[in-house]
Structures are given as structure tokens and as C-alpha cells.
Amino acid sequence: MYLLRSSAQGLSALEHNLAERLAEQMSMQTGARPSPGEQRSWSRSIPQLRADLIGAGLGGVELLVEYQLPLTSKRADVVLAGTHPRTGVPSYVVLELKQWSEASSFEDSDTLVRIDQYGDRGVLHPALQVEGYCEHLADFTSALAAEPHSLVGAAYLHNATDLGVEDLLVRPPTELGRVFTGQRRSDFVDYLRQHLSTDVAGADAADLLVRSATAPSRKLLEVAADEVQQREQFVLLDEQRAAYEHVLHAVERARHANQKTAVIVTGGPGSGKSVIALSLMGQLAREGRTVMHATGSRSFTQTLRKVAGRRSPRVQKLFGYFNSFMAAEPNGLDCLILDEAHRLRETSVNRYTRKELRAAGRPQVDELLSAARVPVFLLDEHQVVRPGERGTAEDVAAHAEAAGMRVERIGLDQQFRCGGSRLYVDWVLRLVGLAPGGPVPWEGDRGFDVSVVDSPGELEVGLARLNADGFTARMAAGYCWPWSDPRPDGTLVPDVEIDGWARPWNLRGDRAVGGAPPSALWATDPAGFGQVGCIYTAQGFEYDHAGVIIGPDFVWRDGRWVVVRSANRDPDFRSRTAVDDRQVDRLIRNVYKVLLTRGMRSVRLYSTDPQTRDFLRSLMRA
């Protein structure tokens, strides 16, 4: 997807209202309006690029402006499509256009840079930014994997002189990432001519790219073993890469300056938090740093242990739980990576805690802050789904500052789940009342499919067909039915019963029974299809196609959502003294938000309540 496609020559006729045209397209595609700064950037940078292309004799080259990278919501400023002048194969130049006139290195880092308008926060070096775009495009575009092609990338700082950005030019250029300034315009024009023919129009090459199928993403857990033990497998983009570099920089700073730093990374579902976590695990382990990974999710931790440590049981010890650090030596680790940190609890004490540790009664966040020189908290506050979970950015920052630590916050706005559709994630937040404005019709997004079905049987049949075609598919539901242990003969009890259709919940235990996988592996083991998952086995995971059963605990009445507490069977919600109705309302909304954002390609919705089903169907448009 892109906001505008035109030849360089044809762009001349559009320049007078270019920013307005792009803004209109963005509003239609994403539901969001660009900022005034972004519109100014379009009106200044793109005409400059067009003039350079015309001056280079490349009027026939096609420009794909604001090209959306597959399976993300990130956009490359411009992708130029044409034919390589020497080989005759399709040739693509990915460009990041910057209006910067001055930039310097961030605290002597060669990966982060300081720009006045961003204050004290470092941003990713533009050569690394465009390099990541190129790598991602190559990884996820089927045509580029199947056909001979040329792919290069560059950042063009057309307002800058070499002196103004001299720190950025120290970094050696690569094929996928280099920097040109306005002072080096002639070099930039020569570079374009080296990769794009002046004699052949770029329409065919552009068609090949935009019509290409998107290759399946590399699943997080399928490459975890190689990531942790051997080499980096993931391509990190923009804020992901900046967060990664900030952590590495903080670890190095802690070693030299003896300064502790708490890094707080916030982002919605599929924004890449776990990818950052595993990339850091791999890099820091390769550097010989003491590093551990911890979560508050038994399913997620056990799955990581199983997959990442499949060839080396020692690796499994790198993956622990939040309550594993009660007696940890202060600063015993260089880095502690806390994935799903929204699941932090007030205290680590439970019925198995030793007496001497129970007496201490420290907040869990203080234990984790103490355990490492650089604790990293990756969290999404909209994924708090159980009473007692209290992992918020504000709470973590307050505890870190009270301990005298430096605090760095990084927000992620990319979207890698839900087909890269930020539009869908925003739609879900409004649907369940976690964002203002109320539910709105689903306008559609080519990257993600949403539908409402009339029965759980229809839901299962559609998912089974996709599962048989080699995709991953799972059904999950709100906790609104009883949950029985397996029968003595090993068969599962079909507790989730709806109008004659019945299926069992996923297992609760740590061992396989009757052909069903342990609870921790329900989302990743092919044998998980056929059981209905719950929030505790779905959270933290992703699959290609999601089926969500909205139970009688969440119904639409008289123009608003009503939470029916009595219809929910989660044991954590039983005590009205411990968990009041307001908390339950928020937690149940969060539960359905999480279940609705597990799918990578599609979601099918079914509500057990006819009025709610009619309401959901009314939001669907062709």
C-alpha cells in the first residue's frame, strides 16, 4: 500500500496540492490525519526529489510515496521503481527523506543521533533506519524473493551540509543504508543513475512490487532458538531498533559510568516488544553480558524455554518469572528483560515463599529494579487482565526514580500483528471502550480481514479449513463456562457448550493428555486446534487466523456495553471485596481486547448473545 504513485515526470502536475492529496489518502486508508509537520515535509522534500530525478534524466521512474512495509504500519518515505541500467532486472531504491540541517551523535553512539527538535531523546541513525526498511521489504515481499532484482537504500538530507551532520557521515555506507546531504547532490544523482535506467520506464517494476504477495512473517518462537544461541534473526525497524540500541547503550554506560538505568518500552499488541526482547537476549549473550528474560506468564515462559532451549537445556535457565528475583543479588545482572511487564504484581510473595523472604514484603517492581544494572520493562497497559496486575509505566518510573535510577521511556507505534493494520487495533480499542469515541463501523483494510459469524460451528469450520491449508488458527473465548479436568480415560470434557455445539477448553496442566498439548503450548502446538483457548493461554502469542467467542459476560444493550459479572466464571473475579465491579468491567474489556488482537491475518467474531451479534454485524461493511 502507498499514498501516491506517479512517475517523476507526472508528479509535476500534482505538486500544487501534493500535501493535501497525500493527507486525504492517509485519512481514507488509516482513519488518521497527518500532522502539520508531516504535511510540510511532503510539500518540501518530494518536490526536491522530483527535481533531482528529472535532472538525472529519470523522469520515467515510478515513485511510490509513503509505501507501507508489508505486515507493519511503518511507511518508507519513497520507493523508486525502475530497471537496473546494467542487468536489466527490476531495481528499487528505498529513500528516507529528511529535512534536518544539523544532527550529531547521541552520547558518542554510532547508532543513535541527536536532533534539536527531539530534545534529549536519541533517534535512530537514518542509514540504519533505511537499511531496516530494505531488509524488511526483502524478507516479506514474495516477488523480491522469487525474482532477480536490485534493492538499495539511502537517506537524503537535502537541507544539510556535510559540516552540519558530520557525525552521521562517519558511519561507513552499505548497499542498503547510506547518507547523502544536499551538498552531495551530484553524488546522489550519480547514485540514482547507477541503479535506475534512464531509458526504461518504471511502471512494470512498480507493478511487480505492489502486486506481490506478502510472505508469511517469521514467527517469533520458530526462530527463538537461533536468535538466542546463534545470530540475530529479526529485522528491527525505527522505534524497535532505537529501543534496542538504547538498551545496549545503557548497558555499556552502566559498565563505564556505574549508572543504573531503567528502560520502559510501551507499545500495543504486535508492536514488536517480544522481538526486541529476544534480539537483546541474543546480542547481550553474544557479548558475554549477564542477561536474563522474565515474564509473569507461565505459558509464555515455558514456551520460550522449550523452543529457545531445545538444543541446549542450559539456555532454558535464561528464562524466568517475575517472582524469581526476591533473593537476587543487587546488580547481579547486566540486564534483566521483563517482557509482558503489565503483568507485574504488587508483591512476589505466594504460599510457596520462604518465611525469611515473606517477611521482607518488598514490592515486586523494586526487586526487579534491584536485580540488574539495566532492567528493561516492555509493557502494554491495555493487557492487564487479572486482579493484582499493576505494571504501568508511571508506577515503574516512580519506583525507579525513588531508587535514584535514570529512567528512559520509548514508545512503539509500529504494528506487526493484525496484518500491520493500526486501523484495526484502533477499531478494537474503540469497540470495547478502551479508547474514546465509541464503536465505529469497520471500513475494511486490505491487510486484515474481519467478519462476524452466526454460530460457533461456522466459526470452527472456517478456521479448520485455514488450518488444513497450512495456516495457524485458534479459537478463544471469554471465561464464561465451567472448566473440568480430563476424564479418567484421558478424554477432554466439552465444557464450552453453545446451542448444541461443544468443545473442550485447553488443558490446564503441564502435561499432554488425550492428544491435547499442555496449556503452555496450546497456541503454538498444532494439536491445540480443536480446544478453546482462554486469555491465559492466548496472551503473548499470535496465530494467522483468530476466532473469538464473546461470552454472555460482555453484551451490547441500549447503545452501550454491559459487563455481566455473574456470567463470568474466572475464579479471580469471585470476591467482590477483593475486586470491585469497576475493576471487573475494565479487566473484562481488556480480556476481549487481547483476544481480538491475536490474529496476524484475520479475525472471526461470534457472540453468544443475539443482540450483541446483531450489533457487531451492523458494524461490518462490504
XYZ file of C-alpha atoms in Angstrom:
622
model
C 0.000 0.000 0.000
C 1.087 3.560 -0.677
C -0.425 7.026 -0.541
C 0.570 8.096 -4.056
C 2.007 6.506 -7.167
C 3.333 8.545 -10.063
C 6.201 8.801 -12.480
C 8.685 11.544 -11.700
C 7.537 13.370 -14.819
C 3.861 13.030 -13.945
C 4.421 14.306 -10.417
C 4.932 17.824 -11.762
C 1.206 18.280 -12.329
C 0.415 17.275 -8.738
C 2.864 19.487 -6.873
C 0.495 22.402 -6.256
C -1.749 20.319 -3.951
C 0.569 17.412 -3.146
C 0.346 17.621 0.669
C -3.457 17.869 0.617
C -3.724 14.890 -1.735
C -1.453 12.745 0.476
C -3.322 13.824 3.614
C -6.627 12.830 2.033
C -5.258 9.417 1.076
C -3.862 8.842 4.571
C -7.213 9.715 6.106
C -9.008 7.299 3.778
C -6.552 4.437 4.365
C -5.803 4.767 8.062
C -8.531 6.925 9.546
C -5.867 9.359 10.832
C -4.834 12.802 9.670
C -1.137 13.629 9.259
C 0.424 16.255 11.493
C 1.148 19.733 10.092
C 4.861 18.905 10.303
C 4.392 15.809 8.183
C 2.467 17.757 5.563
C 5.205 20.403 5.467
C 7.757 17.668 4.975
C 5.826 16.280 1.998
C 5.476 19.697 0.363
C 9.224 20.385 0.670
C 11.021 17.055 0.328
C 9.132 15.364 -2.501
C 9.390 18.274 -4.976
C 13.133 18.364 -4.269
C 13.388 14.646 -5.039
C 11.301 15.058 -8.205
C 13.629 17.835 -9.391
C 16.669 15.644 -8.786
C 15.116 12.758 -10.715
C 14.232 14.991 -13.645
C 17.725 16.452 -13.577
C 19.164 12.939 -13.684
C 17.083 12.049 -16.762
C 14.932 9.659 -14.698
C 11.515 11.134 -15.478
C 10.115 7.663 -16.232
C 10.992 6.207 -12.821
C 7.937 5.417 -10.679
C 7.607 6.878 -7.180
C 5.643 5.003 -4.526
C 5.180 7.700 -1.892
C 4.651 6.653 1.759
C 4.972 2.977 0.873
C 3.657 0.744 3.675
C 6.014 -2.086 4.538
C 4.299 -5.497 4.493
C 2.739 -6.676 7.760
C 3.615 -3.415 9.536
C 2.124 0.039 9.774
C 5.516 1.610 9.009
C 5.946 3.519 5.764
C 9.078 4.226 3.771
C 9.032 7.831 2.555
C 9.540 6.855 -1.100
C 10.321 3.674 -3.022
C 11.667 4.335 -6.525
C 10.920 1.584 -9.044
C 12.694 1.159 -12.354
C 15.109 -1.079 -14.273
C 18.756 -1.583 -13.428
C 20.898 0.037 -16.175
C 23.425 -2.828 -16.323
C 21.473 -6.010 -15.535
C 18.024 -5.109 -16.858
C 16.292 -6.585 -13.777
C 13.721 -4.673 -11.720
C 15.501 -2.194 -9.489
C 14.259 -0.477 -6.343
C 15.712 2.381 -4.316
C 14.221 2.926 -0.856
C 14.606 6.537 0.263
C 14.191 8.232 3.609
C 13.859 11.995 3.121
C 14.996 14.181 5.997
C 14.707 17.966 6.330
C 17.401 18.026 9.011
C 20.033 20.710 8.622
C 22.004 19.690 11.718
C 22.463 16.420 13.607
C 25.068 14.954 15.926
C 25.802 11.625 17.566
C 23.885 10.803 20.744
C 26.368 10.418 23.613
C 29.076 9.143 21.247
C 26.781 6.405 19.915
C 27.224 5.425 16.263
C 23.649 4.140 16.020
C 21.650 6.934 17.703
C 21.654 10.607 16.738
C 20.530 13.811 18.425
C 18.242 16.286 16.653
C 17.318 19.578 18.327
C 13.578 19.192 17.782
C 13.581 15.814 19.569
C 15.209 17.162 22.735
C 17.340 14.779 24.782
C 15.973 11.611 23.173
C 18.184 9.828 20.681
C 16.682 8.751 17.357
C 17.882 6.037 15.041
C 20.648 6.875 12.571
C 18.874 7.420 9.210
C 21.192 4.966 7.419
C 20.170 2.252 9.876
C 16.534 3.265 9.507
C 16.504 2.831 5.740
C 18.659 -0.310 5.984
C 15.996 -1.859 8.218
C 13.296 -0.915 5.709
C 15.225 -2.605 2.890
C 15.825 -5.781 4.886
C 12.171 -5.961 5.929
C 10.998 -5.414 2.356
C 13.268 -8.212 1.140
C 12.160 -10.557 3.916
C 8.416 -10.168 3.428
C 7.848 -9.475 -0.285
C 7.410 -12.692 -2.255
C 8.345 -11.118 -5.609
C 11.700 -9.989 -4.261
C 12.430 -13.495 -3.023
C 11.406 -15.180 -6.280
C 12.666 -12.812 -8.989
C 16.143 -11.409 -9.728
C 16.206 -7.808 -8.602
C 18.278 -4.971 -7.227
C 17.411 -3.353 -3.903
C 19.333 -0.486 -2.276
C 18.523 2.247 0.201
C 19.651 5.736 1.167
C 18.758 8.656 3.404
C 18.691 12.026 1.612
C 19.227 15.026 3.905
C 18.618 17.599 1.198
C 18.776 20.641 3.534
C 22.053 19.634 5.186
C 25.692 20.379 4.527
C 28.391 17.860 5.371
C 29.553 20.037 8.273
C 26.075 20.201 9.806
C 25.755 16.403 10.004
C 29.406 15.341 10.027
C 28.860 12.836 12.869
C 26.377 10.915 10.703
C 28.857 10.608 7.836
C 31.374 8.750 9.997
C 29.288 5.579 9.747
C 30.512 3.538 6.725
C 27.902 3.304 3.946
C 26.378 -0.043 2.965
C 24.366 -1.135 -0.041
C 21.164 -0.898 1.995
C 21.922 2.215 4.001
C 23.937 5.342 3.240
C 23.558 9.095 3.692
C 23.586 11.898 1.120
C 23.447 15.586 2.012
C 22.282 18.488 -0.114
C 25.947 19.380 -0.522
C 26.434 15.993 -2.174
C 23.514 16.347 -4.572
C 25.671 15.447 -7.581
C 26.755 12.236 -5.829
C 23.103 11.466 -5.082
C 22.154 11.963 -8.747
C 25.025 9.663 -9.821
C 23.837 7.082 -7.283
C 20.323 7.130 -8.746
C 21.684 6.684 -12.272
C 23.781 3.705 -11.116
C 20.656 1.862 -10.001
C 17.901 3.140 -12.302
C 17.904 3.223 -16.086
C 17.192 6.482 -17.865
C 15.863 4.580 -20.902
C 13.182 2.301 -19.392
C 10.056 3.429 -17.558
C 9.469 2.061 -14.067
C 5.799 1.088 -14.360
C 6.414 -2.669 -14.781
C 8.806 -2.829 -11.832
C 6.319 -0.904 -9.688
C 3.524 -3.292 -10.723
C 5.666 -6.271 -9.724
C 6.239 -4.821 -6.271
C 2.740 -3.639 -5.435
C 1.071 -6.821 -6.740
C 3.421 -9.123 -4.888
C 2.048 -11.477 -2.272
C 3.255 -10.980 1.271
C 5.330 -13.884 2.516
C 4.374 -15.228 5.965
C 6.171 -13.424 8.753
C 8.899 -15.207 10.668
C 7.109 -16.424 13.744
C 8.673 -15.263 16.948
C 9.043 -18.667 18.539
C 10.164 -20.510 15.407
C 13.430 -18.582 15.380
C 13.915 -18.070 19.107
C 16.498 -20.852 19.357
C 18.708 -19.353 16.651
C 18.123 -15.849 17.997
C 19.318 -16.644 21.492
C 22.029 -19.147 20.665
C 23.478 -18.227 17.285
C 22.718 -14.989 15.479
C 20.226 -12.191 15.092
C 17.224 -13.305 13.039
C 14.900 -10.313 13.286
C 14.935 -7.022 11.433
C 14.139 -4.202 13.849
C 12.536 -1.058 12.448
C 12.625 2.556 13.661
C 11.483 2.715 17.311
C 12.169 -1.014 17.705
C 15.760 -0.543 16.641
C 16.038 2.673 18.668
C 14.774 0.859 21.799
C 17.242 -1.971 21.163
C 20.126 0.479 20.724
C 19.113 2.479 23.801
C 19.307 -0.664 25.935
C 22.704 -1.682 24.527
C 23.921 1.873 25.089
C 22.612 1.873 28.680
C 24.360 -1.452 29.412
C 27.638 -0.058 28.101
C 27.154 3.169 30.061
C 26.426 1.230 33.260
C 29.709 -0.620 32.857
C 31.798 2.520 32.390
C 29.962 5.120 34.474
C 28.391 2.878 37.136
C 24.976 4.409 36.437
C 21.802 2.323 36.611
C 19.080 2.912 34.027
C 15.507 1.645 33.874
C 14.261 1.453 30.284
C 10.472 1.437 29.830
C 9.223 0.377 26.384
C 5.483 0.752 25.797
C 3.511 -0.487 22.819
C 0.290 -2.134 21.774
C -0.234 -5.716 20.614
C 2.165 -6.741 17.885
C 4.321 -3.608 18.134
C 7.406 -5.770 18.492
C 8.085 -5.830 22.234
C 8.944 -9.527 22.332
C 11.041 -9.253 19.178
C 13.082 -6.543 20.891
C 13.392 -8.738 23.971
C 14.767 -11.736 22.081
C 17.055 -9.609 19.932
C 18.544 -8.112 23.091
C 18.886 -11.557 24.635
C 20.840 -12.773 21.624
C 23.116 -9.745 21.315
C 23.911 -9.351 25.006
C 24.568 -13.073 25.363
C 26.958 -12.938 22.403
C 28.754 -10.014 24.053
C 29.244 -12.045 27.205
C 26.894 -9.890 29.305
C 24.908 -11.402 32.145
C 21.318 -11.215 30.908
C 18.028 -12.908 31.751
C 14.484 -12.799 30.423
C 11.443 -12.925 32.703
C 7.671 -12.751 32.305
C 4.634 -13.119 34.500
C 3.124 -15.642 32.073
C 3.669 -19.342 32.671
C 2.570 -20.169 29.112
C 4.929 -17.669 27.509
C 7.930 -18.557 29.679
C 7.523 -22.312 29.277
C 7.149 -21.967 25.523
C 10.284 -19.846 25.279
C 12.159 -22.352 27.410
C 11.029 -25.216 25.213
C 11.775 -23.578 21.877
C 14.795 -21.425 22.663
C 16.418 -24.159 24.713
C 15.544 -27.137 22.556
C 19.189 -27.880 21.732
C 20.719 -26.646 24.972
C 18.879 -27.131 28.279
C 21.238 -24.581 29.810
C 19.601 -21.874 27.723
C 16.284 -22.567 29.449
C 17.698 -21.096 32.641
C 17.829 -17.696 30.957
C 14.015 -17.560 31.033
C 12.428 -16.993 34.439
C 9.470 -15.403 36.167
C 8.972 -12.031 37.799
C 8.891 -13.654 41.235
C 12.259 -15.379 40.690
C 14.300 -12.392 41.913
C 13.235 -11.989 45.537
C 16.669 -13.034 46.823
C 18.695 -11.874 43.821
C 21.994 -10.150 44.446
C 21.667 -6.402 43.752
C 23.042 -5.576 40.296
C 23.934 -9.218 39.777
C 22.831 -8.951 36.155
C 23.955 -6.519 33.491
C 20.448 -6.560 32.015
C 17.092 -8.040 33.025
C 14.497 -8.075 30.234
C 10.943 -8.028 31.607
C 8.542 -8.985 28.838
C 4.786 -8.543 29.351
C 5.633 -6.230 32.268
C 1.987 -5.154 32.503
C 1.629 -8.404 34.448
C 3.783 -7.201 37.351
C 2.138 -7.835 40.718
C 2.255 -5.868 43.929
C 4.417 -8.488 45.611
C 6.184 -11.729 44.692
C 5.045 -13.453 47.881
C 2.881 -16.553 47.464
C 2.144 -19.655 49.522
C 5.458 -21.243 48.492
C 7.613 -18.272 49.561
C 10.187 -18.974 52.279
C 9.493 -17.352 55.653
C 12.568 -15.099 55.616
C 11.609 -13.711 52.190
C 7.933 -13.389 53.066
C 8.815 -11.081 55.965
C 10.604 -8.611 53.689
C 7.392 -7.752 51.814
C 9.113 -5.704 49.081
C 7.148 -4.526 46.063
C 7.875 -6.810 43.112
C 8.953 -3.890 40.930
C 11.628 -2.935 43.487
C 13.041 -6.479 43.416
C 13.329 -6.333 39.631
C 14.841 -2.851 39.611
C 17.443 -4.004 42.131
C 18.424 -7.187 40.296
C 20.104 -5.572 37.256
C 22.060 -2.510 36.281
C 19.683 -2.090 33.338
C 16.187 -3.525 33.879
C 14.036 -3.275 30.741
C 10.237 -3.198 31.123
C 8.221 -3.983 27.974
C 4.521 -3.407 28.573
C 1.045 -2.646 27.224
C -1.251 -1.243 29.892
C -4.351 -2.395 27.966
C -3.318 -6.025 28.531
C -3.856 -6.046 32.309
C -6.390 -8.887 32.605
C -6.131 -10.170 36.194
C -6.732 -8.530 39.562
C -3.464 -7.591 41.197
C -1.593 -6.884 37.962
C -0.157 -3.383 38.222
C 2.511 -2.940 35.573
C 2.105 0.640 34.392
C 4.785 2.925 33.000
C 4.052 5.537 35.660
C 4.394 3.080 38.532
C 7.657 1.622 37.218
C 9.104 5.096 36.619
C 8.114 6.296 40.091
C 9.830 3.335 41.783
C 12.936 3.707 39.601
C 13.257 7.432 40.298
C 12.776 6.820 44.017
C 15.724 4.421 43.821
C 17.857 7.122 42.182
C 17.886 5.482 38.769
C 17.909 7.150 35.378
C 14.654 6.459 33.512
C 14.332 6.256 29.721
C 10.955 5.795 28.028
C 10.407 4.640 24.465
C 7.051 4.278 22.719
C 6.460 1.882 19.850
C 3.865 2.813 17.249
C 4.529 0.149 14.628
C 2.010 -2.598 14.108
C 3.198 -6.073 13.123
C 0.233 -8.128 14.257
C -3.220 -7.876 12.647
C -1.661 -7.649 9.192
C 0.133 -4.480 10.162
C -3.245 -2.764 10.482
C -3.153 0.020 13.046
C -6.629 0.857 11.778
C -7.895 -2.496 13.118
C -6.172 -2.145 16.500
C -7.624 1.347 16.905
C -11.027 -0.030 15.866
C -10.831 -2.715 18.573
C -9.898 -0.181 21.261
C -12.945 1.907 20.373
C -15.137 -1.177 20.008
C -14.551 -2.398 23.568
C -14.489 1.084 25.084
C -10.775 1.381 25.839
C -10.424 4.441 23.591
C -12.803 7.403 23.387
C -15.377 7.891 20.674
C -17.352 4.666 20.888
C -17.631 1.828 18.348
C -17.478 2.724 14.668
C -18.149 0.691 11.516
C -15.278 -1.430 10.207
C -14.346 0.230 6.931
C -12.013 -2.551 5.843
C -8.258 -2.824 5.417
C -6.566 -4.816 2.675
C -4.046 -6.108 5.199
C -6.555 -7.683 7.592
C -9.953 -9.380 7.342
C -12.752 -9.019 9.923
C -16.047 -10.892 9.849
C -18.967 -11.862 12.085
C -20.339 -15.423 12.002
C -23.722 -16.785 13.018
C -22.657 -19.832 15.025
C -19.660 -21.393 16.752
C -19.868 -24.223 14.237
C -19.415 -21.783 11.358
C -16.522 -20.236 13.258
C -14.788 -23.590 13.687
C -15.374 -24.815 10.124
C -13.833 -21.680 8.637
C -10.796 -21.883 10.898
C -10.409 -25.632 10.280
C -10.241 -25.017 6.545
C -7.465 -22.460 7.030
C -5.675 -24.743 9.464
C -5.754 -27.549 6.899
C -4.234 -25.181 4.327
C -1.140 -24.763 6.500
C -2.049 -21.594 8.363
C -2.186 -21.379 12.140
C -5.689 -20.870 13.501
C -7.157 -20.912 17.019
C -10.497 -20.379 18.771
C -10.516 -18.491 22.070
C -13.330 -17.372 24.334
C -14.155 -15.347 27.406
C -14.083 -17.340 30.653
C -17.854 -17.988 30.768
C -18.129 -21.776 31.041
C -17.112 -24.325 33.654
C -13.692 -25.908 33.337
C -13.429 -29.615 34.090
C -10.387 -31.808 34.488
C -9.907 -34.569 31.868
C -11.863 -37.766 32.416
C -10.064 -40.819 33.851
C -9.742 -42.275 30.337
C -7.892 -39.156 29.153
C -10.697 -37.640 27.107
C -11.462 -33.945 27.497
C -14.814 -32.655 28.736
C -16.535 -30.371 26.169
C -17.340 -27.645 28.688
C -17.768 -24.798 26.177
C -21.305 -25.645 25.082
C -23.346 -23.313 22.872
C -26.635 -24.326 21.240
C -25.658 -27.974 20.750
C -22.055 -27.214 19.733
C -19.469 -28.155 22.345
C -15.680 -28.188 22.585
C -13.235 -28.544 25.490
C -11.111 -25.805 26.960
C -7.374 -26.062 26.515
C -5.690 -28.170 29.186
C -4.805 -26.539 32.486
C -1.857 -28.751 33.345
C 1.784 -29.051 32.321
C 1.490 -32.379 30.507
C -0.241 -33.540 27.350
C -3.485 -35.504 27.794
C -5.537 -37.309 25.192
C -3.581 -35.844 22.296
C -4.025 -32.253 23.518
C -0.875 -30.238 24.318
C -0.031 -28.782 27.734
C -1.646 -25.436 28.443
C 1.595 -23.533 27.836
C 1.822 -24.889 24.275
C -1.838 -24.546 23.219
C -1.132 -21.533 20.984
C 1.955 -22.993 19.284
C 1.425 -26.769 19.090
C -0.622 -27.870 16.030
C -2.577 -30.176 18.354
C -4.016 -27.079 20.048
C -6.618 -26.692 17.309
C -9.949 -28.119 18.446
C -9.715 -26.874 22.025
C -10.984 -23.433 23.001
C -8.236 -21.213 24.371
C -8.623 -18.692 27.161
C -6.957 -15.380 27.930
C -4.192 -17.062 29.941
C -3.049 -19.282 27.070
C -3.616 -16.792 24.235
C -1.971 -13.717 25.771
C 1.543 -13.138 24.464
C 1.076 -15.323 21.374
C -0.043 -14.862 17.793
C -1.519 -17.042 15.077
C -2.523 -16.378 11.482
C -6.290 -16.539 11.976
C -8.209 -15.890 15.184
C -11.717 -16.928 16.144
C -13.150 -15.122 19.174
C -16.228 -16.205 21.104
C -17.634 -13.296 23.101
C -19.479 -14.834 26.004
C -22.539 -13.677 27.965
C -20.303 -11.613 30.281
C -19.991 -8.830 27.663
C -23.207 -7.787 25.898
C -24.474 -4.746 23.992
C -27.576 -3.116 25.465
C -29.221 0.238 24.711
C -26.238 1.688 22.896
C -23.527 0.620 25.331
C -21.561 -2.371 26.557
C -22.728 -4.052 29.739
C -20.429 -6.319 31.734
C -22.415 -9.150 33.341
C -20.222 -10.209 36.206
C -22.389 -13.163 37.157
C -21.845 -14.718 33.722
C -18.057 -14.805 34.137
C -16.531 -17.876 35.795
C -12.961 -16.673 36.330
C -12.097 -17.585 39.950
C -10.105 -14.345 40.269
C -13.329 -12.355 39.902
C -15.367 -14.148 42.601
C -14.628 -11.883 45.550
C -16.420 -8.538 45.341
C -14.410 -7.402 48.330
C -11.073 -8.011 46.608
C -12.212 -6.970 43.111
C -14.968 -4.397 42.782
C -17.335 -4.087 39.824
C -15.367 -1.204 38.299
C -12.189 -3.326 38.200
C -14.042 -6.277 36.701
C -15.509 -4.025 33.998
C -12.043 -2.810 32.981
C -10.438 -6.257 33.141
C -13.107 -7.958 31.011
C -12.775 -5.241 28.361
C -9.018 -5.822 28.379
C -9.556 -9.587 28.045
C -11.578 -9.223 24.861
C -9.176 -6.607 23.510
C -6.327 -9.111 23.899
C -8.279 -11.991 22.329
C -9.333 -9.798 19.401
C -5.731 -8.836 18.591
C -4.046 -12.253 18.391
C -4.585 -12.791 14.667
C -1.997 -11.924 12.033
C -4.290 -12.115 9.003
C -7.914 -12.261 10.104
C -10.410 -12.467 12.949
C -13.863 -14.040 13.036
C -16.241 -12.841 15.745
C -19.119 -14.699 17.342
C -21.227 -13.566 20.285
C -23.437 -15.936 22.240
C -25.910 -13.047 22.664
C -28.188 -12.384 19.649
C -28.485 -8.629 20.278
C -24.722 -8.295 20.536
C -24.279 -10.375 17.401
C -26.675 -8.107 15.516
C -24.774 -5.059 16.746
C -21.421 -6.470 15.635
C -22.849 -7.357 12.241
C -24.154 -3.799 11.876
C -20.547 -2.559 12.117
C -19.426 -4.661 9.155
C -19.379 -3.051 5.732
C -18.686 -4.739 2.424
